[in-house]
Amino acid sequence: MKARLLAAAGLIAAMPAAQAGVTDNLATSPTAMAMGNAVTADPPGIESIHFNPAGLARLTGSHHIDTIFVASIRNPNRFVTAPDIDIGGFKDDPINGTSSGPVRQAVALPWIGIPKARLPAVAVPGLGFSYNAPGSRWTFGTLVYLSQAMSMDRTKDPNDPARFDGRLVQLQRLNYLSPTAAYKISDTLRIGLAVPIAYANFAINTDFRAPNKLLGTVGQLQKALCPDGNGTVIDTLTFGLCGGGPAGMVDPFKRAANIDFDMHASFDPTFNVGILWEPKKWFALGLVYQGGATTTYTGRYQVKADPMLRGFVHGLNSSLLGPIVGAVTGMPADIPEYQGGNMTARIPFPWRVQAGIKLMATDYVQLNADVSYADWAKWNQLTFEFDESVKLLEMARLFGYASSRQATFKMGFKSVVNYSFGTQIKLTNKLSLRAGFEPRKSSIPGDKMSLLAPLPDTTLKSLGLRYRFDSGAEVNVTGSYIKGSYNIPARSDCNLNCDDFFNLIYNPYAATGVSGSLIVRYFGASYTRPF
């Protein structure tokens, strides 16, 4: 008993600051969430397939699990422009002093896509099976679960100021099949291998604007030459700045287009390999490696250009000298209202390694602690390739973007280490209470954050319970709360609010401070029974 208490005290004293990817393990297992996802050394039944497949070898006979998860994400933001904002002479951004509105969720359905219905929260079911023949050291199983998820839909309010950096953002990895084999080497040592096969979805719909100093300067020239927005004979015989009429008057704060990406990968396998060592009833160690992948996404894109840039380009190319300027700068001859086609992207899914320890401080109190590392540095930049030249992107050649058949976003993610903790208190032989704590430091540096991925440092807190029936079945119920906040000063983040001449893709909130928070509420329940 003394050895157990000393070990538990040492475990608590070793709690350092934590780092993690916020999108991981949000709707994977009610049991794991209740323990702060610190379950590598005490894997939860069939859900061991994800957390440590060696734990599957602890099951005897056949088992079935049903799960349900309900989660809601909120992301309120406030926008305040800098006092000295000056975008080529434009100084009154209409989003100044405004706040973003409601956020809803959705789930991408395999081979169907994202349904039109949106809800304040999303419900995700799951199920799994395991089989162990009498007397066999082998146990086999499979599990349906979400290993990664982020869903935000801001389309309810068409004037939401956050719409310029993601009206809809959907990142999801649903493992629909995960064949697993685990082997009991001895009474104290087990190993396991799982091959999760995922349907991965990546979708973005965003309004686009370009508060850039050059565009602002062009807009001011238009105001000086033709205040009413109508062209003149002199303008037609020169550069045609006003040839697009009132609709072609450039305002860097106005919406220029709407962009829609929807991509998926239907068959994307990875693997999990784990080991579990339990030399004592009160002590265990676990280790798992979750392999990554470079997923090839394919899908469709559509760009809807608003009249402003379409009219401006039309006027430029309808003048005498404008086509010469357009040819020198690489401007398109015209911009269609709608342009769409096929697109591809190779997006990494980071590998992770996680180690854990389980200690029974007493016969009734269990303490778990895990440490993990995730290779999020692979998200240094993301490149999307299109099947033809995108006319709207041709305008970006002036700013140093050479190819209009691809769009590259500099993400700048960093690899992270995570520490998580959980405790379980056995009240009776049937009822146990659980609590989890997981401080997560974001994989996104503060100067790389955007509203497409508003993932700041957060803290996860969980409470749960387990009830076991005389039949061998058990129910697990968990509630979790995650919250983090951020304050991004104007001109400090060139994925969001820089106002330099060449910061065109993408800084929709140039010279504007953005503050906000990310709040996730989660409920999960599972029912496991032998059969």
XYZ file of C-alpha atoms in Angstrom:
531
model
C 0.000 0.000 0.000
C 2.819 2.415 0.863
C 4.488 1.771 -2.506
C 1.220 2.496 -4.278
C 0.696 5.816 -2.483
C 4.281 6.965 -3.116
C 3.920 6.140 -6.807
C 0.624 8.047 -6.993
C 2.158 11.080 -5.294
C 4.994 11.066 -7.783
C 2.532 10.876 -10.658
C 0.635 13.959 -9.453
C 3.838 15.932 -8.859
C 4.971 15.296 -12.429
C 2.032 17.160 -14.035
C 3.596 19.678 -16.486
C 2.073 22.115 -18.965
C 0.350 20.376 -21.847
C 0.154 20.698 -25.608
C -2.259 18.969 -27.993
C -4.262 19.215 -31.171
C -7.760 20.372 -30.247
C -9.459 18.318 -32.969
C -8.215 14.959 -31.626
C -10.292 12.472 -29.604
C -13.376 14.676 -29.263
C -15.967 12.025 -30.147
C -14.074 8.759 -29.944
C -14.927 7.138 -26.606
C -17.139 8.186 -23.653
C -14.912 6.166 -21.317
C -11.691 7.751 -22.548
C -13.156 11.264 -22.481
C -14.214 10.758 -18.860
C -10.582 9.913 -18.041
C -9.158 12.884 -19.939
C -8.119 10.481 -22.741
C -5.459 9.075 -20.397
C -6.246 5.408 -21.055
C -3.202 3.978 -22.867
C -2.322 1.855 -19.832
C -5.968 0.935 -19.168
C -7.586 0.691 -22.611
C -11.406 0.744 -22.596
C -12.701 -2.568 -23.962
C -13.543 -2.579 -27.667
C -12.534 1.095 -27.855
C -8.978 -0.105 -27.225
C -8.833 -0.424 -31.010
C -8.092 3.305 -31.168
C -6.345 4.012 -27.863
C -4.199 0.870 -27.535
C -5.231 -2.227 -29.532
C -3.292 -4.462 -27.115
C -6.114 -3.869 -24.633
C -8.485 -5.855 -26.841
C -6.680 -9.039 -25.696
C -8.081 -8.487 -22.186
C -11.574 -9.333 -23.470
C -12.816 -12.931 -23.412
C -15.818 -14.184 -25.344
C -17.785 -11.939 -27.706
C -18.785 -8.340 -27.018
C -20.789 -5.612 -28.713
C -20.720 -1.850 -28.046
C -23.126 0.905 -29.082
C -22.185 4.552 -28.592
C -23.789 7.934 -29.051
C -22.078 11.321 -28.941
C -23.675 14.759 -28.881
C -21.407 17.783 -29.269
C -21.857 21.515 -29.821
C -19.188 24.025 -30.802
C -19.432 27.770 -30.222
C -16.992 30.331 -31.588
C -17.961 33.941 -30.768
C -15.620 36.610 -32.171
C -15.340 40.402 -31.951
C -13.655 42.647 -34.512
C -12.098 46.060 -33.749
C -10.098 47.952 -36.379
C -6.867 49.719 -35.497
C -7.200 53.502 -35.039
C -4.708 54.098 -37.854
C -6.256 51.709 -40.374
C -5.614 52.887 -43.934
C -6.215 50.473 -46.805
C -5.186 52.628 -49.738
C -7.274 55.527 -48.453
C -10.196 53.444 -47.158
C -10.465 53.808 -43.383
C -14.002 52.805 -42.399
C -14.331 49.035 -42.348
C -18.018 48.188 -41.730
C -17.085 45.195 -39.560
C -15.483 47.467 -36.947
C -17.150 46.898 -33.590
C -19.214 43.932 -34.769
C -19.405 40.401 -33.394
C -19.924 37.042 -35.063
C -23.191 35.204 -34.663
C -24.439 31.665 -34.070
C -22.500 28.555 -35.044
C -24.129 25.266 -36.008
C -22.767 21.794 -36.748
C -23.070 19.048 -39.339
C -21.606 15.627 -40.082
C -20.342 14.520 -43.477
C -21.996 11.238 -44.446
C -19.765 8.744 -46.294
C -20.354 8.799 -50.077
C -23.219 11.285 -49.595
C -21.508 14.429 -48.347
C -22.654 17.154 -45.980
C -26.451 17.275 -45.613
C -28.250 20.597 -45.899
C -29.725 20.370 -42.401
C -27.830 22.217 -39.666
C -28.352 21.809 -35.930
C -27.137 23.609 -32.784
C -25.428 20.313 -31.882
C -24.523 17.159 -33.759
C -25.206 13.546 -32.796
C -22.837 10.795 -33.926
C -23.550 7.091 -33.361
C -20.934 4.341 -33.295
C -20.657 0.613 -32.784
C -18.087 -2.162 -32.471
C -17.603 -5.891 -31.998
C -14.980 -8.201 -30.543
C -14.534 -11.979 -30.647
C -12.365 -14.323 -28.583
C -12.696 -18.069 -29.035
C -12.745 -20.151 -25.827
C -9.191 -20.806 -24.684
C -7.634 -18.725 -27.483
C -4.930 -16.115 -26.922
C -6.227 -14.147 -29.919
C -8.985 -11.535 -29.851
C -10.372 -9.881 -32.964
C -12.561 -6.821 -33.362
C -13.666 -3.773 -35.321
C -15.001 -0.348 -34.364
C -16.789 2.531 -36.090
C -15.669 5.893 -34.649
C -14.594 9.469 -35.308
C -10.871 9.984 -34.746
C -10.853 13.651 -35.815
C -13.601 16.231 -36.122
C -14.203 19.966 -36.471
C -17.472 21.434 -37.735
C -18.574 25.078 -37.835
C -21.386 26.550 -39.896
C -21.947 30.317 -39.797
C -24.446 30.494 -42.670
C -27.483 31.310 -40.509
C -26.582 35.014 -40.513
C -25.705 36.138 -44.073
C -23.968 39.246 -42.658
C -21.908 37.482 -40.030
C -18.524 39.299 -39.987
C -16.737 35.952 -39.585
C -18.040 34.844 -42.993
C -14.888 36.153 -44.694
C -12.811 33.410 -43.086
C -15.117 30.422 -43.225
C -18.898 30.378 -43.540
C -18.596 26.598 -43.350
C -15.599 24.581 -42.151
C -15.812 20.790 -42.018
C -12.858 18.568 -41.102
C -13.757 14.973 -40.333
C -12.190 11.532 -40.228
C -14.710 8.722 -39.757
C -13.241 5.236 -39.383
C -15.958 2.986 -40.770
C -13.924 -0.235 -40.498
C -11.001 -1.037 -38.218
C -10.016 -4.728 -38.355
C -7.940 -5.508 -35.266
C -6.035 -8.471 -33.879
C -4.666 -8.623 -30.335
C -2.564 -11.370 -28.764
C -2.093 -12.352 -25.122
C 1.600 -13.236 -24.803
C 1.307 -13.898 -21.074
C -0.892 -12.942 -18.138
C 1.003 -9.641 -17.917
C 1.921 -8.790 -21.510
C -0.324 -8.157 -24.545
C 0.155 -6.703 -28.021
C -2.256 -5.558 -30.727
C -2.527 -4.208 -34.253
C -5.449 -2.275 -35.750
C -5.949 -1.020 -39.311
C -8.554 1.777 -39.239
C -9.983 2.595 -42.670
C -11.368 6.112 -42.842
C -13.716 8.249 -44.867
C -12.083 11.695 -44.652
C -13.891 14.914 -45.542
C -12.525 18.437 -45.947
C -14.920 21.222 -46.914
C -14.718 25.016 -46.849
C -17.191 27.639 -47.952
C -16.139 31.237 -47.423
C -16.930 34.707 -48.602
C -13.806 36.355 -49.997
C -12.677 39.939 -49.716
C -9.246 41.523 -50.204
C -8.601 44.590 -48.027
C -5.347 45.285 -49.865
C -3.651 48.668 -50.238
C -3.322 48.426 -54.018
C -7.027 47.672 -54.435
C -7.813 50.526 -52.089
C -5.663 52.898 -54.143
C -7.465 51.815 -57.328
C -10.798 52.468 -55.626
C -9.722 55.966 -54.616
C -8.570 56.716 -58.172
C -11.982 55.628 -59.441
C -13.677 57.984 -56.984
C -11.490 60.872 -58.168
C -11.981 60.205 -61.897
C -15.661 59.290 -61.882
C -17.430 60.007 -58.578
C -20.763 58.716 -59.897
C -19.172 55.464 -61.116
C -19.856 56.071 -64.800
C -17.032 56.071 -67.310
C -15.999 58.948 -69.574
C -14.628 59.212 -73.081
C -11.168 60.029 -71.698
C -11.349 56.999 -69.422
C -12.318 54.755 -72.347
C -9.416 56.065 -74.421
C -6.970 55.418 -71.596
C -7.195 52.694 -68.940
C -10.907 52.147 -68.394
C -10.817 52.382 -64.620
C -14.475 53.325 -64.557
C -15.611 51.235 -67.512
C -17.334 48.741 -65.244
C -19.957 51.250 -64.135
C -21.083 51.733 -60.516
C -20.926 47.974 -59.869
C -17.249 47.931 -60.887
C -16.153 50.525 -58.316
C -13.513 48.821 -56.159
C -14.000 48.794 -52.394
C -11.471 46.612 -50.517
C -13.962 46.054 -47.701
C -16.688 44.621 -49.947
C -17.183 40.952 -50.720
C -15.447 40.032 -53.953
C -16.492 36.397 -54.296
C -17.735 33.262 -52.621
C -15.482 30.205 -52.716
C -16.621 26.639 -52.111
C -14.375 23.570 -51.719
C -15.759 20.099 -50.971
C -13.329 17.182 -51.022
C -13.173 13.681 -49.621
C -11.122 10.497 -49.532
C -13.272 7.372 -49.423
C -10.586 4.819 -48.548
C -7.750 6.015 -46.335
C -6.159 3.314 -44.144
C -3.696 3.870 -41.302
C -2.564 1.546 -38.510
C -2.363 1.485 -34.712
C 0.078 -0.798 -32.913
C 0.207 -1.100 -29.145
C 1.662 -2.939 -26.191
C 0.263 -3.327 -22.678
C 2.277 -4.508 -19.656
C 0.467 -5.217 -16.371
C 3.015 -6.717 -13.958
C 0.868 -5.899 -10.909
C -2.833 -5.531 -10.316
C -2.206 -1.946 -9.212
C 0.335 -0.941 -11.869
C 0.359 -0.951 -15.692
C 2.200 0.660 -18.579
C 0.926 1.132 -22.135
C 2.368 2.367 -25.415
C 0.651 2.970 -28.756
C 1.775 4.259 -32.146
C -0.923 5.611 -34.446
C 0.380 5.823 -37.975
C -0.233 8.842 -40.141
C -0.981 9.208 -43.818
C -0.737 11.696 -46.658
C -4.321 11.647 -47.782
C -5.225 12.457 -51.377
C -8.515 14.339 -51.398
C -10.553 14.815 -54.559
C -13.670 16.854 -55.065
C -15.251 19.921 -56.593
C -14.775 23.659 -56.319
C -16.937 26.599 -57.305
C -16.078 30.297 -57.379
C -18.894 32.852 -57.595
C -17.428 36.248 -58.480
C -19.387 39.330 -57.419
C -19.996 42.220 -59.859
C -17.224 44.405 -58.374
C -14.166 42.645 -59.791
C -16.028 41.320 -62.830
C -17.054 44.859 -63.746
C -13.609 46.299 -63.073
C -11.870 43.732 -65.314
C -14.492 44.183 -68.035
C -13.986 47.968 -68.003
C -10.220 47.615 -68.061
C -10.292 45.336 -71.096
C -12.875 47.485 -72.897
C -10.586 50.526 -72.974
C -7.783 51.447 -75.341
C -4.777 50.987 -73.054
C -6.280 48.745 -70.386
C -5.578 45.448 -72.215
C -1.891 46.393 -72.360
C -1.825 46.954 -68.599
C -3.695 43.692 -68.094
C -1.242 41.751 -70.255
C 1.769 43.188 -68.411
C 0.333 42.464 -64.957
C -1.176 39.075 -65.833
C -4.770 40.178 -65.297
C -7.496 37.947 -66.786
C -9.338 39.015 -69.912
C -12.609 38.463 -68.064
C -13.958 36.904 -64.862
C -17.057 34.705 -65.222
C -19.767 34.927 -62.592
C -19.436 31.198 -61.908
C -16.419 28.980 -62.410
C -16.180 25.412 -61.143
C -14.454 22.127 -61.735
C -12.442 19.354 -60.162
C -9.766 19.816 -57.515
C -7.285 17.727 -55.541
C -5.175 18.179 -52.424
C -2.681 16.045 -50.526
C -3.285 16.735 -46.839
C -1.251 14.975 -44.131
C -2.914 13.132 -41.283
C -0.276 13.326 -38.515
C 1.131 10.287 -36.770
C 0.949 10.108 -32.973
C 2.732 8.182 -30.263
C 1.287 7.924 -26.765
C 2.481 6.323 -23.528
C 0.570 5.903 -20.296
C 0.701 4.676 -16.741
C -2.035 3.333 -14.464
C -1.715 3.317 -10.673
C -4.174 1.999 -8.101
C -3.499 4.335 -5.165
C -5.888 2.181 -3.102
C -8.255 -0.646 -3.944
C -10.865 2.033 -4.748
C -8.898 4.904 -6.323
C -7.219 4.645 -9.738
C -4.958 7.315 -11.271
C -4.014 7.456 -14.947
C -1.552 9.716 -16.775
C -0.569 9.822 -20.445
C 1.941 11.698 -22.553
C 1.668 11.923 -26.350
C 3.347 13.547 -29.318
C 1.604 14.427 -32.590
C 3.408 15.422 -35.773
C 1.274 18.455 -36.692
C 4.344 20.151 -38.206
C 3.396 18.375 -41.442
C 0.708 21.053 -41.780
C 3.291 23.677 -42.680
C 1.305 24.607 -45.761
C -1.645 23.214 -47.683
C -1.896 23.382 -51.472
C -5.121 22.929 -53.433
C -4.830 22.189 -57.164
C -7.523 22.963 -59.754
C -8.186 21.400 -63.147
C -7.970 24.754 -64.915
C -6.804 28.301 -64.364
C -9.064 30.080 -61.870
C -9.769 33.543 -63.246
C -10.086 35.142 -59.830
C -6.624 33.820 -58.886
C -5.150 35.284 -62.078
C -5.577 38.690 -60.475
C -3.175 37.588 -57.718
C -0.251 37.372 -60.169
C 0.408 41.045 -59.527
C 1.166 40.141 -55.914
C 3.657 37.387 -56.687
C 1.332 34.369 -56.929
C 2.662 32.676 -60.051
C 0.120 29.901 -60.602
C -3.605 30.423 -60.943
C -4.198 26.654 -61.015
C -3.397 26.232 -57.350
C -3.887 28.007 -54.040
C -1.369 27.605 -51.237
C -2.154 28.492 -47.634
C 0.754 28.858 -45.214
C -0.477 27.110 -42.082
C 2.685 26.998 -39.945
C 1.419 24.325 -37.527
C 3.835 22.887 -34.978
C 4.206 19.419 -33.514
C 2.834 19.158 -30.010
C 3.231 17.168 -26.809
C 0.202 16.457 -24.661
C -0.193 15.396 -21.039
C -3.562 14.104 -19.841
C -4.862 12.821 -16.523
C -7.781 10.796 -15.247
C -9.028 9.280 -12.039
C -11.592 6.596 -11.283
C -13.211 6.039 -7.891
C -14.908 2.722 -7.254
C -17.957 3.426 -5.071
C -19.404 -0.096 -5.205
C -18.737 -3.261 -7.159
C -21.132 -1.926 -9.791
C -20.712 1.840 -9.765
C -17.591 3.913 -10.462
C -17.142 7.663 -10.889
C -14.564 9.223 -13.217
C -12.960 12.610 -13.769
C -10.569 13.789 -16.451
C -8.359 16.812 -17.008
C -6.493 17.637 -20.209
C -4.920 21.066 -20.773
C -4.330 21.338 -24.513
C -1.881 23.814 -26.009
C -2.768 24.491 -29.612
C -0.720 23.144 -32.497
C -1.297 26.517 -34.215
C 1.143 29.325 -33.290
C -0.480 32.586 -32.251
C 0.711 34.371 -35.404
C -0.737 31.675 -37.703
C -4.285 31.362 -36.404
C -7.309 32.001 -38.577
C -11.058 31.645 -38.203
C -10.868 28.651 -40.535
C -9.125 26.901 -37.629
C -9.812 28.920 -34.445
C -8.032 26.460 -32.170
C -6.384 28.239 -29.218
C -4.962 26.747 -26.043
C -7.843 25.003 -24.284
C -8.633 23.043 -21.157
C -10.768 19.903 -21.188
C -12.637 18.902 -18.035
C -14.760 15.775 -17.836
C -16.998 13.891 -15.429
C -18.423 10.430 -15.996
C -19.643 7.221 -14.479
C -19.719 3.501 -15.193
C -22.398 1.059 -14.079
C -21.950 -2.704 -14.417
C -24.874 -5.118 -14.541
C -24.936 -8.670 -13.223
C -25.129 -9.902 -16.827
C -21.675 -8.498 -17.576
C -23.037 -5.527 -19.520
C -22.028 -1.993 -18.594
C -23.105 1.588 -19.269
C -20.665 4.505 -19.499
C -21.852 8.122 -19.454
C -19.676 11.228 -19.802
C -20.046 15.004 -19.964
C -17.134 17.225 -21.027
C -16.444 20.922 -21.387
C -13.631 22.485 -23.405
C -12.862 26.196 -23.509
C -10.077 28.425 -24.806
C -9.774 32.077 -25.787
C -7.571 34.218 -28.003
C -6.818 37.869 -28.658
C -5.034 38.578 -31.944
C -3.846 42.212 -32.213
C -4.106 43.989 -35.541
C -1.238 43.264 -37.980
C 0.158 40.430 -35.818
C -1.098 37.409 -37.808
C -0.505 37.189 -41.568
C -3.085 34.409 -41.884
C -5.710 36.851 -40.675
C -5.050 40.575 -40.263
C -1.819 41.851 -41.848
C -2.097 44.861 -44.173
C 1.191 44.754 -46.081
C 1.081 45.274 -49.841
C 1.721 41.602 -50.699
C -0.503 40.036 -48.016
C -3.384 39.187 -50.327
C -3.929 35.437 -49.626
C -5.242 35.564 -47.095
C -5.848 38.488 -44.688
C -9.558 39.345 -44.726
C -9.351 41.405 -41.521
C -6.426 43.672 -42.403
C -5.447 46.069 -39.592
C -8.193 44.624 -37.375
C -7.863 43.010 -33.965
C -9.811 39.788 -33.516
C -10.696 38.332 -30.130
C -12.817 35.310 -29.418
C -13.193 31.932 -27.795
C -13.789 28.302 -28.657
C -16.264 26.375 -26.507
C -17.075 22.680 -26.961
C -19.773 20.904 -24.943
C -19.851 17.156 -25.229
C -22.020 14.297 -24.022
C -21.291 10.648 -24.693
C -22.787 7.328 -23.670
C -21.983 3.718 -24.476
C -23.578 0.367 -23.769
C -21.387 -2.740 -23.894
C -22.708 -6.266 -23.537
C -21.476 -9.808 -24.055
C -23.274 -11.936 -26.631
